[in-house]
CSV table of C-alpha atoms in Angstrom, one decimal:
chain,number,residue,atom,x,y,z
A,249,MET,CA,13.2,6.4,-2.6
A,250,ARG,CA,15.8,9.0,-3.5
A,251,GLN,CA,14.2,9.6,-6.9
A,252,THR,CA,10.9,10.4,-5.2
A,253,LYS,CA,11.0,14.0,-4.2
A,254,THR,CA,7.8,14.6,-2.2
A,255,PRO,CA,6.5,13.2,1.1
A,256,LEU,CA,3.4,12.0,-0.7
A,257,GLY,CA,5.4,10.2,-3.4
A,258,ARG,CA,7.5,8.5,-0.8
A,259,LEU,CA,4.4,7.3,1.1
A,260,VAL,CA,2.8,5.9,-2.0
A,261,LEU,CA,6.0,4.2,-3.0
A,262,VAL,CA,6.5,2.6,0.4
A,263,LEU,CA,2.9,1.5,0.8
A,264,ALA,CA,3.1,-0.2,-2.7
A,265,ALA,CA,6.6,-1.5,-2.7
A,266,VAL,CA,6.9,-2.6,1.0
A,267,HIS,CA,3.4,-3.4,2.0
A,268,ALA,CA,1.9,-4.3,-1.5
A,269,VAL,CA,-1.1,-2.0,-1.0
A,270,PRO,CA,-3.1,-1.9,-4.3
A,271,VAL,CA,-3.6,1.5,-6.1
A,272,HIS,CA,-7.4,1.5,-5.5
A,273,GLU,CA,-6.9,1.0,-1.8
A,274,LEU,CA,-4.2,3.7,-1.6
A,275,ARG,CA,-6.9,6.2,-2.8
A,276,THR,CA,-9.4,5.2,0.0
A,277,ILE,CA,-7.3,5.0,3.1
A,278,LEU,CA,-8.7,7.3,5.8
A,279,THR,CA,-6.5,9.4,8.1
A,280,CYS,CA,-8.2,7.8,11.1
A,281,ASP,CA,-6.9,4.4,9.8
A,282,LEU,CA,-3.3,5.5,10.5
A,283,ASP,CA,-2.3,5.1,14.1
A,284,LEU,CA,1.3,6.3,14.5
A,285,ALA,CA,1.2,5.8,18.3
A,286,ARG,CA,0.4,2.1,17.8
A,287,GLY,CA,2.4,1.8,14.6
A,288,THR,CA,-0.5,0.5,12.5
A,289,LEU,CA,-2.4,1.3,9.4
A,290,VAL,CA,-5.8,-0.4,8.7
A,291,ILE,CA,-6.7,-1.1,5.1
A,292,ARG,CA,-10.4,-1.4,4.6
A,293,ARG,CA,-11.4,-4.1,2.1
A,294,GLY,CA,-15.2,-4.1,2.1
A,295,LEU,CA,-16.3,-5.6,5.3
A,296,ARG,CA,-12.8,-7.0,6.0
A,297,ARG,CA,-9.9,-5.1,7.6
A,298,HIS,CA,-6.2,-5.8,7.0
A,299,THR,CA,-3.8,-4.3,9.6
A,300,LEU,CA,-0.3,-3.3,8.5
A,301,TYR,CA,2.3,-3.1,11.2
A,302,LEU,CA,4.6,-0.2,10.3
A,303,ASP,CA,8.3,-0.7,10.1
A,304,GLU,CA,10.5,2.3,10.9
A,305,LEU,CA,10.7,3.5,7.3
A,306,THR,CA,6.9,3.4,6.8
A,307,HIS,CA,6.3,5.0,10.2
A,308,GLN,CA,8.6,7.9,9.4
A,309,THR,CA,7.3,8.3,5.9
A,310,ALA,CA,3.7,8.4,7.1
A,311,ALA,CA,4.6,10.9,9.8
A,312,ASP,CA,6.4,13.1,7.2
A,313,TRP,CA,3.3,13.0,4.9
A,314,LEU,CA,0.9,13.9,7.8
A,315,ASP,CA,3.1,16.8,8.7
A,316,CYS,CA,3.3,18.0,5.1
A,317,ARG,CA,-0.5,17.5,4.6
A,318,HIS,CA,-1.3,19.5,7.8
A,319,ARG,CA,1.1,22.4,6.9
A,320,ARG,CA,-0.3,22.7,3.3
A,321,TRP,CA,-4.0,22.3,4.1
A,322,PRO,CA,-4.6,22.9,7.8
A,323,ALA,CA,-8.3,23.5,7.1
A,324,SER,CA,-8.8,20.3,5.1
A,325,THR,CA,-11.8,18.2,6.3
A,326,ASN,CA,-11.2,15.5,3.7
A,327,PRO,CA,-11.0,12.3,5.8
A,328,ARG,CA,-8.7,10.5,3.3
A,329,LEU,CA,-5.1,10.1,4.1
A,330,ILE,CA,-3.9,10.9,0.6
A,331,VAL,CA,-5.2,14.2,-0.7
A,332,SER,CA,-4.2,16.6,-3.5
A,333,GLN,CA,-4.4,20.3,-3.8
A,334,ARG,CA,-7.8,19.9,-5.4
A,335,SER,CA,-9.2,17.2,-3.1
A,336,ALA,CA,-7.9,18.5,0.2
A,337,LEU,CA,-10.4,21.4,0.3
A,338,ALA,CA,-13.2,20.0,-1.9
A,339,PRO,CA,-16.5,19.9,0.0
A,340,ASP,CA,-17.5,16.4,-1.4
A,341,HIS,CA,-14.1,14.8,-0.2
A,342,PRO,CA,-13.2,13.0,-3.5
A,343,PRO,CA,-10.4,10.5,-3.5
A,344,VAL,CA,-7.3,11.5,-5.4
A,345,GLY,CA,-6.8,10.4,-9.0
A,346,LYS,CA,-4.6,7.5,-10.0
A,347,THR,CA,-2.4,9.9,-12.0
A,348,LEU,CA,-1.4,11.7,-8.8
A,349,LEU,CA,-0.3,8.4,-7.2
A,350,ARG,CA,1.7,7.5,-10.3
A,351,ASP,CA,3.5,10.8,-10.3
A,352,GLY,CA,5.8,9.8,-7.4
A,353,VAL,CA,6.9,6.5,-9.0
A,354,PRO,CA,10.3,6.5,-10.6
A,355,GLN,CA,10.3,6.3,-14.4
A,356,GLY,CA,10.1,2.7,-15.7
A,357,LEU,CA,8.2,1.4,-12.6
A,358,THR,CA,4.5,1.0,-11.9
A,359,LEU,CA,2.6,0.7,-8.6
A,360,VAL,CA,1.1,-2.5,-9.8
A,361,GLY,CA,4.5,-3.9,-10.8
A,362,LEU,CA,6.0,-2.9,-7.4
A,363,ARG,CA,3.2,-4.6,-5.6
A,364,GLN,CA,3.5,-7.8,-7.6
A,365,ASP,CA,7.3,-7.8,-7.2
A,366,ARG,CA,7.0,-7.4,-3.4
A,367,ILE,CA,4.5,-10.3,-3.1
A,368,LEU,CA,6.5,-12.5,-5.5
A,369,ASN,CA,9.7,-11.8,-3.6
A,370,GLU,CA,8.1,-12.8,-0.3
A,371,ALA,CA,6.7,-16.0,-1.9
A,372,ALA,CA,10.2,-16.8,-3.2
A,373,GLU,CA,11.6,-16.4,0.3
A,374,THR,CA,9.0,-18.3,2.3
A,375,ALA,CA,6.9,-20.4,-0.1
A,376,ASP,CA,4.3,-20.2,2.6
A,377,PRO,CA,0.8,-19.1,1.3
A,378,LEU,CA,-0.5,-18.5,4.9
A,379,ARG,CA,2.3,-16.0,5.5
A,380,LEU,CA,1.5,-14.2,2.3
A,381,MET,CA,-2.2,-14.1,3.3
A,382,ARG,CA,-1.4,-12.7,6.7
A,383,LEU,CA,1.3,-10.3,5.5
A,384,PHE,CA,-0.5,-8.8,2.5
A,385,GLY,CA,-4.2,-9.6,3.3
A,386,ILE,CA,-4.6,-11.5,0.0
A,387,THR,CA,-6.8,-14.4,-0.7
A,388,GLU,CA,-5.8,-18.1,-0.6
A,389,LYS,CA,-6.1,-18.3,-4.4
A,390,THR,CA,-3.8,-15.2,-4.9
A,391,ALA,CA,-1.3,-16.5,-2.4
A,392,MET,CA,-1.1,-19.9,-4.2
A,393,HIS,CA,-0.7,-18.1,-7.5
A,394,TYR,CA,2.4,-16.3,-6.2
A,395,VAL,CA,3.9,-19.4,-4.5
A,396,THR,CA,3.4,-21.4,-7.7
A,397,ALA,CA,5.1,-18.6,-9.7
A,398,ALA,CA,8.0,-18.4,-7.3
A,399,HIS,CA,8.4,-22.2,-6.8
A,400,PRO,CA,7.0,-24.1,-9.8
A,401,GLU,CA,9.0,-27.2,-8.8
A,402,ARG,CA,7.2,-27.4,-5.5
A,403,THR,CA,3.7,-27.0,-7.0
A,404,VAL,CA,3.7,-29.5,-9.8
A,405,ARG,CA,0.2,-30.4,-11.0
A,406,MET,CA,-1.2,-33.7,-10.0
A,407,PRO,CA,-1.8,-36.2,-12.8
A,408,ARG,CA,-5.4,-36.6,-13.8
């Protein structure tokens, strides 16, 4: 976190490394999906919704970003939580580019890698696919993939 110098970079890093939010979802989160009073952030996945319950670090990081966003672009009507200098005031409200999101990541790391490491770490700790599904909003197949990777000895294939 210390290597990331901007409030936006810190928010992106926390959402990827702590909550395992994929890059394409980071770009589409709406400001109205963040509820600091309730301490939640809703991630929209098609018709499904995944609710993140914000820990203290994520809550403060999100609050810092909202404050920065409002100070820099008080007239922005872009409904997306993450905006750039270009997208904040663009009339068609485009999402930010992936490059902007990667800019805040310390050298040698990737957002995809941080997400995968977070899920794998949780799988190693719990070996519970249901917990992974609830915590990260992932599918059963994805949860089992991570549990198998973290605990190959517990998930030996059955003989044919």
